[in-house]
Tab-separated table of C-alpha atoms in Angstrom:
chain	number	residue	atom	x	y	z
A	1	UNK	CA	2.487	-10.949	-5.830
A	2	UNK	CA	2.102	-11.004	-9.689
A	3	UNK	CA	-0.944	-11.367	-11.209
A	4	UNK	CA	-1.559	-13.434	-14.512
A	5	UNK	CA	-4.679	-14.663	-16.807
A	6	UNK	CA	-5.042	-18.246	-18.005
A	7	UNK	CA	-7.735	-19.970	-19.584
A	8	UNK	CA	-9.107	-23.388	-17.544
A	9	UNK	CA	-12.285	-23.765	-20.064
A	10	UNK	CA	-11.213	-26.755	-21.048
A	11	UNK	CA	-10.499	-28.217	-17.229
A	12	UNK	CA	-13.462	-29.115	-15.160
A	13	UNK	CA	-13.642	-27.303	-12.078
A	14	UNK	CA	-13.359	-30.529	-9.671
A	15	UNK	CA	-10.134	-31.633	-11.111
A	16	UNK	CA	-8.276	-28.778	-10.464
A	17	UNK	CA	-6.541	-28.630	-7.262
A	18	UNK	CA	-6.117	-25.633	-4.863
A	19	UNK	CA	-2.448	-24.094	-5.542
A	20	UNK	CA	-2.196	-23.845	-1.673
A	21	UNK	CA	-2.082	-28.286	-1.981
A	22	UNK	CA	1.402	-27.216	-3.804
A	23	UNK	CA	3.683	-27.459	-1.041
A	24	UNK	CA	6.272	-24.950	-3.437
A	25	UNK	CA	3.468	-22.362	-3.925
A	26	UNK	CA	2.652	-22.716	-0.107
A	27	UNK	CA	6.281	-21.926	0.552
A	28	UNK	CA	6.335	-19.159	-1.513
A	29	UNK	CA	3.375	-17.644	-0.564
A	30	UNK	CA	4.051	-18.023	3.230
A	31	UNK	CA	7.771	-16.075	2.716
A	32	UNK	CA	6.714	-13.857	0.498
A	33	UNK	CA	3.527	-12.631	2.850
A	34	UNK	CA	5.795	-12.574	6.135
A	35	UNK	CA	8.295	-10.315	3.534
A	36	UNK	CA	5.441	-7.778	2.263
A	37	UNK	CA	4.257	-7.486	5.981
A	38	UNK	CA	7.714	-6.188	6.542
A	39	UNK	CA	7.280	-3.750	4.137
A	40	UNK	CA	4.472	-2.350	5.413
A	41	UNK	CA	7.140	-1.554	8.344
A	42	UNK	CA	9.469	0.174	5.867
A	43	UNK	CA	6.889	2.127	4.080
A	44	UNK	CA	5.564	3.551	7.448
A	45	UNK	CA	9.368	4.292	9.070
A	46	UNK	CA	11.292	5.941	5.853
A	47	UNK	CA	8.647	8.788	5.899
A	48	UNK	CA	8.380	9.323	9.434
A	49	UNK	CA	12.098	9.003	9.900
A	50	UNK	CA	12.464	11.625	7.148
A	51	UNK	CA	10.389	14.082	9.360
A	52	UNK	CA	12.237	13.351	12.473
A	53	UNK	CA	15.500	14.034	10.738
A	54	UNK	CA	14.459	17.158	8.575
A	55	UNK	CA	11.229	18.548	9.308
A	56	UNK	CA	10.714	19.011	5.665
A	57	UNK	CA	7.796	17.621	3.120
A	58	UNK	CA	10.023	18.577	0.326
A	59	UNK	CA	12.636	16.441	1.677
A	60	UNK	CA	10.652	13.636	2.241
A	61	UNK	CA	8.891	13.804	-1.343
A	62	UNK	CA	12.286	14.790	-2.817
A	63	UNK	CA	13.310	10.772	-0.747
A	64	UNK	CA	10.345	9.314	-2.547
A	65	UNK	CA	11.289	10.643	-5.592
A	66	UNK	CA	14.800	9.008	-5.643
A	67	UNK	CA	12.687	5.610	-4.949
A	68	UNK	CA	10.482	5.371	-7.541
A	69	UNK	CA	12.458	7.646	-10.777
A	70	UNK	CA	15.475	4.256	-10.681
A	71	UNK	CA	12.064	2.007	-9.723
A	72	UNK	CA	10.504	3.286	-13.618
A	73	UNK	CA	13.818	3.580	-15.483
A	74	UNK	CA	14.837	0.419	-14.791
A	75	UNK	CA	12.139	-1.780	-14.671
A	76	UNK	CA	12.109	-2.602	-18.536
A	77	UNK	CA	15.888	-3.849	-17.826
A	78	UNK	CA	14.482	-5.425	-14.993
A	79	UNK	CA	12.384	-7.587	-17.057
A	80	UNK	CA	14.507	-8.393	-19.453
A	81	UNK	CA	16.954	-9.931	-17.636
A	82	UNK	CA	14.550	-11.895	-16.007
A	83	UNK	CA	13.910	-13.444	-19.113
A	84	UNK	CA	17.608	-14.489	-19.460
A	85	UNK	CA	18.483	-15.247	-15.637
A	86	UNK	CA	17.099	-16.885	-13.034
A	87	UNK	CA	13.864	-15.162	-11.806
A	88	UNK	CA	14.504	-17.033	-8.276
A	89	UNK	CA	18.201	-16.059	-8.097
A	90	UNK	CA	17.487	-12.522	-8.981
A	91	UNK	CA	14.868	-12.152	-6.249
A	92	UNK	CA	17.268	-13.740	-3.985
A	93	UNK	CA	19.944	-11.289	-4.314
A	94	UNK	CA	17.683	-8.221	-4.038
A	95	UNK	CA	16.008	-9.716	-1.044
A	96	UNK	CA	19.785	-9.709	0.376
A	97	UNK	CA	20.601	-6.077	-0.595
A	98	UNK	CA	17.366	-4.755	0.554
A	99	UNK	CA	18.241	-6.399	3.842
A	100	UNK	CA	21.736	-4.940	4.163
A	101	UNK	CA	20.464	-1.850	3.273
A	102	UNK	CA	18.001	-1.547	5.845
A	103	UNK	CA	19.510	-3.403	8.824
A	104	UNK	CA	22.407	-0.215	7.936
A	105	UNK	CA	19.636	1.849	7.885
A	106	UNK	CA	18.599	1.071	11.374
A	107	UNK	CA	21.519	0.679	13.245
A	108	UNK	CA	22.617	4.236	12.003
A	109	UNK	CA	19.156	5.368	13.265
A	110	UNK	CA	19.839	3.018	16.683
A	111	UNK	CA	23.393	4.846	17.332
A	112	UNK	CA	22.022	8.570	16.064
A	113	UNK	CA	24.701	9.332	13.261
A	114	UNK	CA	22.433	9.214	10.843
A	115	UNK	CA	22.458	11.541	7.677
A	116	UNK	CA	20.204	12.790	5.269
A	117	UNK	CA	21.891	11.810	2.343
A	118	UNK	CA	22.312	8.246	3.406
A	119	UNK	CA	18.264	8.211	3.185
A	120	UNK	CA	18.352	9.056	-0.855
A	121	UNK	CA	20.876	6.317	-0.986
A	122	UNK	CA	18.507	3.685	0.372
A	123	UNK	CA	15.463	4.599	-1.632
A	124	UNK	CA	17.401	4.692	-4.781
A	125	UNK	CA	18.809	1.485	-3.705
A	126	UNK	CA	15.185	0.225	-2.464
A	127	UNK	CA	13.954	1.404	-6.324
A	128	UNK	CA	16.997	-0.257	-7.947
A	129	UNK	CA	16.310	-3.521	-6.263
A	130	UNK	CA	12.324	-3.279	-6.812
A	131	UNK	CA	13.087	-2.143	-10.773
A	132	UNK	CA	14.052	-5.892	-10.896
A	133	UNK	CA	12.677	-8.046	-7.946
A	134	UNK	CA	9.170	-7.156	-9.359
A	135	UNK	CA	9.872	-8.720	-13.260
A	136	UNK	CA	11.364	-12.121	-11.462
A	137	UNK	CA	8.479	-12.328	-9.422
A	138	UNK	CA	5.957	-11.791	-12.273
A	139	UNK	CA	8.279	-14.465	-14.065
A	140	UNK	CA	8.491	-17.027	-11.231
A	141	UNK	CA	5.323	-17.873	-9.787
A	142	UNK	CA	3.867	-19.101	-12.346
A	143	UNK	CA	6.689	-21.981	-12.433
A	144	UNK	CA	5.567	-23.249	-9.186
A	145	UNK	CA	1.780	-24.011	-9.838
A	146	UNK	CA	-0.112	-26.321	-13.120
A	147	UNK	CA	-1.242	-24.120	-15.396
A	148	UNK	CA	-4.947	-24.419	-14.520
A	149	UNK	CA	-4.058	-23.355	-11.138
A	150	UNK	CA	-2.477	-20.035	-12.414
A	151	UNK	CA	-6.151	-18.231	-11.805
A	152	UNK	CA	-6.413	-19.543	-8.354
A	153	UNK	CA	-3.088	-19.185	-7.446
A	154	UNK	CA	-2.881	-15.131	-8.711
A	155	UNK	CA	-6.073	-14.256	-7.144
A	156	UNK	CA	-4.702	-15.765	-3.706
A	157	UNK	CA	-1.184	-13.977	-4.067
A	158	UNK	CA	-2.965	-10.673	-5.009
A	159	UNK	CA	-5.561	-10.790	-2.144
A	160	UNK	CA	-2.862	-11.615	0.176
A	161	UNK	CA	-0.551	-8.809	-0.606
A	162	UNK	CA	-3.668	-6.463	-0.510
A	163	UNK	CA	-4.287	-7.499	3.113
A	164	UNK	CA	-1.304	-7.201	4.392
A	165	UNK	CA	-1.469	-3.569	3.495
A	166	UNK	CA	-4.254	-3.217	5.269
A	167	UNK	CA	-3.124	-4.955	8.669
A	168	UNK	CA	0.701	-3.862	8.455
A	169	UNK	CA	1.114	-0.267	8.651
A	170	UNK	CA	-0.749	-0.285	12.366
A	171	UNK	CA	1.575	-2.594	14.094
A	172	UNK	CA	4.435	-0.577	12.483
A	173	UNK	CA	3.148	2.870	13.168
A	174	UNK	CA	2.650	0.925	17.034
A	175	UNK	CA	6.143	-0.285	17.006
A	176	UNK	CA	7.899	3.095	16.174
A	177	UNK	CA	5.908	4.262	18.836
A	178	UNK	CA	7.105	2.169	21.665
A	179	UNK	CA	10.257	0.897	20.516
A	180	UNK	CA	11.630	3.465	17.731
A	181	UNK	CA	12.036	3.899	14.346
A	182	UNK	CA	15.124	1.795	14.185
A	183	UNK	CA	12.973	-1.216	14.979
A	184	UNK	CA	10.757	-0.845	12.323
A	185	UNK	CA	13.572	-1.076	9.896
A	186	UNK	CA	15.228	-4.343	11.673
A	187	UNK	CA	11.559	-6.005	11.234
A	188	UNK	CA	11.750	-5.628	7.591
A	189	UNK	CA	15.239	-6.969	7.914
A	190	UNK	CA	13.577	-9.773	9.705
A	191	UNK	CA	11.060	-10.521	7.487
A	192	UNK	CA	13.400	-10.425	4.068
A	193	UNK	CA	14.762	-13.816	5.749
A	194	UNK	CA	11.851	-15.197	5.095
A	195	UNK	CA	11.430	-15.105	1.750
A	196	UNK	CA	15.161	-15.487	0.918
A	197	UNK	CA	14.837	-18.724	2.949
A	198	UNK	CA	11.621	-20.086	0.654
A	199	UNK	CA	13.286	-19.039	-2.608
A	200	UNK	CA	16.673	-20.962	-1.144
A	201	UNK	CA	14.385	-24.093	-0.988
A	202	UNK	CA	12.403	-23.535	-3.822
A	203	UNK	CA	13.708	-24.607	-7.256
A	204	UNK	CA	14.517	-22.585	-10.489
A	205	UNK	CA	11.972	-22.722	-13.524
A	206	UNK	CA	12.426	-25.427	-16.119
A	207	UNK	CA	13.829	-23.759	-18.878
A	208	UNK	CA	11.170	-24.628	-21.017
A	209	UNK	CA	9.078	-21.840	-19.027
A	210	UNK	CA	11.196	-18.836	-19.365
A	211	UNK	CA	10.880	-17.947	-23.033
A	212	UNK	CA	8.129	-15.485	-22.369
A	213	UNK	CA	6.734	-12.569	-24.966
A	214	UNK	CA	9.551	-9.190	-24.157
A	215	UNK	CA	7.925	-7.143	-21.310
A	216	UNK	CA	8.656	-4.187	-23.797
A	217	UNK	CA	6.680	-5.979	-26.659
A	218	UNK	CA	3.477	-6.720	-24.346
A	219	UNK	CA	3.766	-2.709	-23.105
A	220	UNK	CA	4.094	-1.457	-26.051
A	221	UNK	CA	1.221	-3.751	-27.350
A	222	UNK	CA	-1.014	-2.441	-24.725
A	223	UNK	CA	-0.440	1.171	-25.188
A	224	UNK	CA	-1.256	0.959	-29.108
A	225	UNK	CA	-4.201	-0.946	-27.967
A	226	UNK	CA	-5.236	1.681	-26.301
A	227	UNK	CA	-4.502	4.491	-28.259
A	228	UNK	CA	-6.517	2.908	-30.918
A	229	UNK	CA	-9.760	3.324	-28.525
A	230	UNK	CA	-10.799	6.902	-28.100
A	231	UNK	CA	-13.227	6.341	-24.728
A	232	UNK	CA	-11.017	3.964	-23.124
A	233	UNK	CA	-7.907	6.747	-23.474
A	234	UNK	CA	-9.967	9.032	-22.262
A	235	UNK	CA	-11.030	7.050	-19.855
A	236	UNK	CA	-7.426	6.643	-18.653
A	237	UNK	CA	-6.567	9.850	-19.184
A	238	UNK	CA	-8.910	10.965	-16.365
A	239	UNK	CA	-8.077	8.027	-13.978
A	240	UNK	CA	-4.347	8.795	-14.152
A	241	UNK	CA	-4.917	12.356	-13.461
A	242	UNK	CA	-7.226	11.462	-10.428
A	243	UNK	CA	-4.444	9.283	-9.051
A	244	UNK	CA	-1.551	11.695	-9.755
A	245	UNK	CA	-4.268	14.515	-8.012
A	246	UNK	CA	-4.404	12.192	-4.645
A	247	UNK	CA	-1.052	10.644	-4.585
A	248	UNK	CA	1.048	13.666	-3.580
A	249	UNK	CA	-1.087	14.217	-0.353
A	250	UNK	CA	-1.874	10.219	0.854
A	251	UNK	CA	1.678	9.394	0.298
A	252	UNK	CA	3.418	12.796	1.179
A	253	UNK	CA	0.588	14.759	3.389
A	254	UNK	CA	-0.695	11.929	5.825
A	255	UNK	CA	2.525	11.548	7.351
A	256	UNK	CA	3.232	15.512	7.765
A	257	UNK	CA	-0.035	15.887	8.770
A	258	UNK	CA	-0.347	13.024	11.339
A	259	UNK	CA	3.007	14.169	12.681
A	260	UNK	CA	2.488	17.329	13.075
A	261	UNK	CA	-1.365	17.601	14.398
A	262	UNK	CA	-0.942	14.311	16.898
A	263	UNK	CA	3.011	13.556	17.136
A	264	UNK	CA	2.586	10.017	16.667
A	265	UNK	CA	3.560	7.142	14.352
A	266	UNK	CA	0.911	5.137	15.519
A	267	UNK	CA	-1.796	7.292	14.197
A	268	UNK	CA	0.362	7.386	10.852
A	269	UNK	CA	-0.257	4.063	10.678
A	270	UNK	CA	-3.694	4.070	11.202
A	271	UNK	CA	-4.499	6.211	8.306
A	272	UNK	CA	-2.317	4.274	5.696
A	273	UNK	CA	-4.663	1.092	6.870
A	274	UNK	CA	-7.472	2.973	6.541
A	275	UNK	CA	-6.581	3.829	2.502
A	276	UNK	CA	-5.920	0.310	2.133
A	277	UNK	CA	-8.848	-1.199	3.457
A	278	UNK	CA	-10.499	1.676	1.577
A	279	UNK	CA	-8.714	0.355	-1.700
A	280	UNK	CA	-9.837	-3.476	-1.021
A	281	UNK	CA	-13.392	-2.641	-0.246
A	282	UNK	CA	-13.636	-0.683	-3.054
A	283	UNK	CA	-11.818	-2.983	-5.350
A	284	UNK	CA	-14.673	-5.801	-3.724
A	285	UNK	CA	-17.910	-3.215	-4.369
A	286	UNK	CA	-16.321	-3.114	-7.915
A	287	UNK	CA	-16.762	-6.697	-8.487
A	288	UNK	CA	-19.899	-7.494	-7.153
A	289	UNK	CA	-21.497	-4.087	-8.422
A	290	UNK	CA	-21.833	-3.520	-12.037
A	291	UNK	CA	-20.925	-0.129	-13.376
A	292	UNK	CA	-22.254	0.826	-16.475
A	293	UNK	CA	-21.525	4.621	-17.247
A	294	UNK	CA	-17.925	4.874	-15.690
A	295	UNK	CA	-17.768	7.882	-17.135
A	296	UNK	CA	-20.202	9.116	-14.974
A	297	UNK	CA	-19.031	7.256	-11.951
A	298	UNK	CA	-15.271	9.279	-12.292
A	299	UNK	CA	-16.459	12.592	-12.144
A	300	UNK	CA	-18.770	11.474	-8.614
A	301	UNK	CA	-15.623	9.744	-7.459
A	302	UNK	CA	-13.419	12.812	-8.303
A	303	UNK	CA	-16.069	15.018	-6.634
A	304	UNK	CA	-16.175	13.040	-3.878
A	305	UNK	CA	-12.027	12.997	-3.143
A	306	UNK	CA	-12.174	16.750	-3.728
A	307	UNK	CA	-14.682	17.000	-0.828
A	308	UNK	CA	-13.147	14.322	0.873
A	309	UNK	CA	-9.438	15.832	0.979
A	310	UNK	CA	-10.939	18.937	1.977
A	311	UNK	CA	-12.540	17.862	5.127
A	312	UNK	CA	-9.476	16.176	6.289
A	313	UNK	CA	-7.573	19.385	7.217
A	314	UNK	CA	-10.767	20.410	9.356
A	315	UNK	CA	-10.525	17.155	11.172
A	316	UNK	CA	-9.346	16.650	14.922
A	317	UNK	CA	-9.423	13.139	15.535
A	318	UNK	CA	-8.031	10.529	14.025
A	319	UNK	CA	-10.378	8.177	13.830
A	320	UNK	CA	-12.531	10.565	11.693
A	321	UNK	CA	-9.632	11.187	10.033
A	322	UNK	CA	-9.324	7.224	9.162
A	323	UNK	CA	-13.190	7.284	8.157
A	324	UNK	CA	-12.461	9.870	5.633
A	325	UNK	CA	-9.589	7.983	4.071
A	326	UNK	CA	-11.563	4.887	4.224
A	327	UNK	CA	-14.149	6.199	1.697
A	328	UNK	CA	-11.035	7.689	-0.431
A	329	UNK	CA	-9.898	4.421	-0.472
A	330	UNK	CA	-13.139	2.650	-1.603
A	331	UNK	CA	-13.759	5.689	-4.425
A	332	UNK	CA	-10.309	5.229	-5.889
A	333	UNK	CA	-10.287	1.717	-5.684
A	334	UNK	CA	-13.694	1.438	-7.344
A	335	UNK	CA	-12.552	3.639	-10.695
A	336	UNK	CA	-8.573	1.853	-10.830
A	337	UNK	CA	-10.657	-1.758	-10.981
């Protein structure tokens, strides 16, 4: 869910009232959680599915690539033509093509004629779609809530897309297991309905709302600001290395090395949890504890991945395995607060 900052100093606390009173935002929260727990199916399946078709890492990071390179290009596009279209329409039609495209997905999977090349098609597809879902959704929301609700209603959509990274992937990684693969892809077919039934319901922003500041402008304005401050671009500098360093082998080397060492989904799905719950405790210590030298706090964070991504080769079970991608979690979440 999007994430936006609003300033309620001039609204006394007691008169605001909780966004989930708003029966729209409830709506809208309640489809789009049931739709990002569905994810959490899809983002467990496409890489194991890629292993049980090909064997290969490369292919499977060559599968993510095709994803996210559309996912980049075209989100500037994305955004502006949210800001001359209907942010609810929008979502609605990529909510439909992301749920022909998997429900084809899995039924290919379901009758085995399944081919490689019709896996690049869907994550380009799933990229396309995202490139411009993700700018109507950032648009939308705040439509549905008073603006001195905007706080309380980001902070709920955020925390609620966090969790349900955390408690997705091991019900996914559990149905692969029992049912197949090709299940996990008609969930997230199932769970699209959801939100493409809210946003059905749910009206279109007054038009007064949708001349925002171009997403290129704000970008743009955020990169000079900081180019303009030499510790905070070095500062991330060194985070955006760290997470370029660890990306490559949470989202590419968990899956070939739980499917290789145990021959499971299920304990793929355990470890993804365990970096999310990771990333949301560490994201909590962040707020609650105080960091003063950051600088400091990188390089014990970076030396504590290196060890950490070390040990996990040398590790036989997965539940130290999980423990060990727990405190990755927590470290990276900490420094990307």
């Amino acid at each position: 869910m999007a994430t936006a900052t609003v300033s309620t100093a001039n609204v006394p606390i007691t008169a605001v009232e909780h966004p989930l009173r708003n029966p729209n935002y409830r709506l809208w929260l309640i489809g789009g959680t049931i739709s990002l727990l569905g994810d959490q199916f899809y983002l467990v399946a496409l890489p194991w599915l890629v292993l049980q078709q090909t064997g290969s890492a490369v292919v499977m990071g060559a599968i993510m690539m095709a994803g996210a390179i559309p996912r980049a290009l075209l989100m500037l596009m994305g955004g502006a033509v949210s800001d001359r279209m209907s942010a609810r329409k929008i979502m609605i039609a990529t909510a439909m093509a992301r749920t022909i495209c998997v429900t084809v997905i899995g039924v290919l999977v379901w009758l085995r004629v399944l081919r490689t090349w019709e896996l690049y098609a869907l994550a380009v597809a799933f990229g396309v779609a995202d490139a411009f879902a993700v700018p109507a959704q950032t648009a939308y929301m705040p439509s549905l809530v008073k603006r001195e609700q905007l706080v309380a209603a980001s902070s709920v959509s955020q925390s609620t897309a966090q969790i349900t990274t955390v408690v997705g992937p091991v019900p996914a990684g559990f149905v692969i297991k029992t049912l197949g693969v090709a299940w996990a892809f008609f969930v997230d077919a199932i769970s699209f309905l959801f939100i493409i039934g809210a946003l059905w319901k749910l009206p279109d922003p007054p038009k007064s709302q949708t001349a925002r500041k171009a997403m290129l402008h704000s970008i743009l304005e955020g990169i000079a600001y900081v180019g303009k401050d030499l510790p905070l671009r070095s500062l991330m500098l060194l985070v955006t290395i760290l997470n370029f360093c660890i990306a490559g082998p949470v989202s590419i080397g968990l899956a070939y090395l739980t499917k290789t060492r145990f021959g499971s989904p299920a304990e793929y799905g355990i470890a993804i949890s365990a970096v999310a719950a990771g990333s949301l405790l560490g994201a909590l210590l962040a707020g609650v504890w105080k960091i003063r030298q950051r600088g400091v706090m990188i390089l014990l964070v970076s030396l504590a991945l290196g060890v950490c991504l070390g040990s996990i080769g040398l590790l036989g079970k997965v539940w130290s395995i999980a423990s060990v991608l727990l405190i990755m979690g927590a470290a990276a979440g900490m420094v990307n607060i």
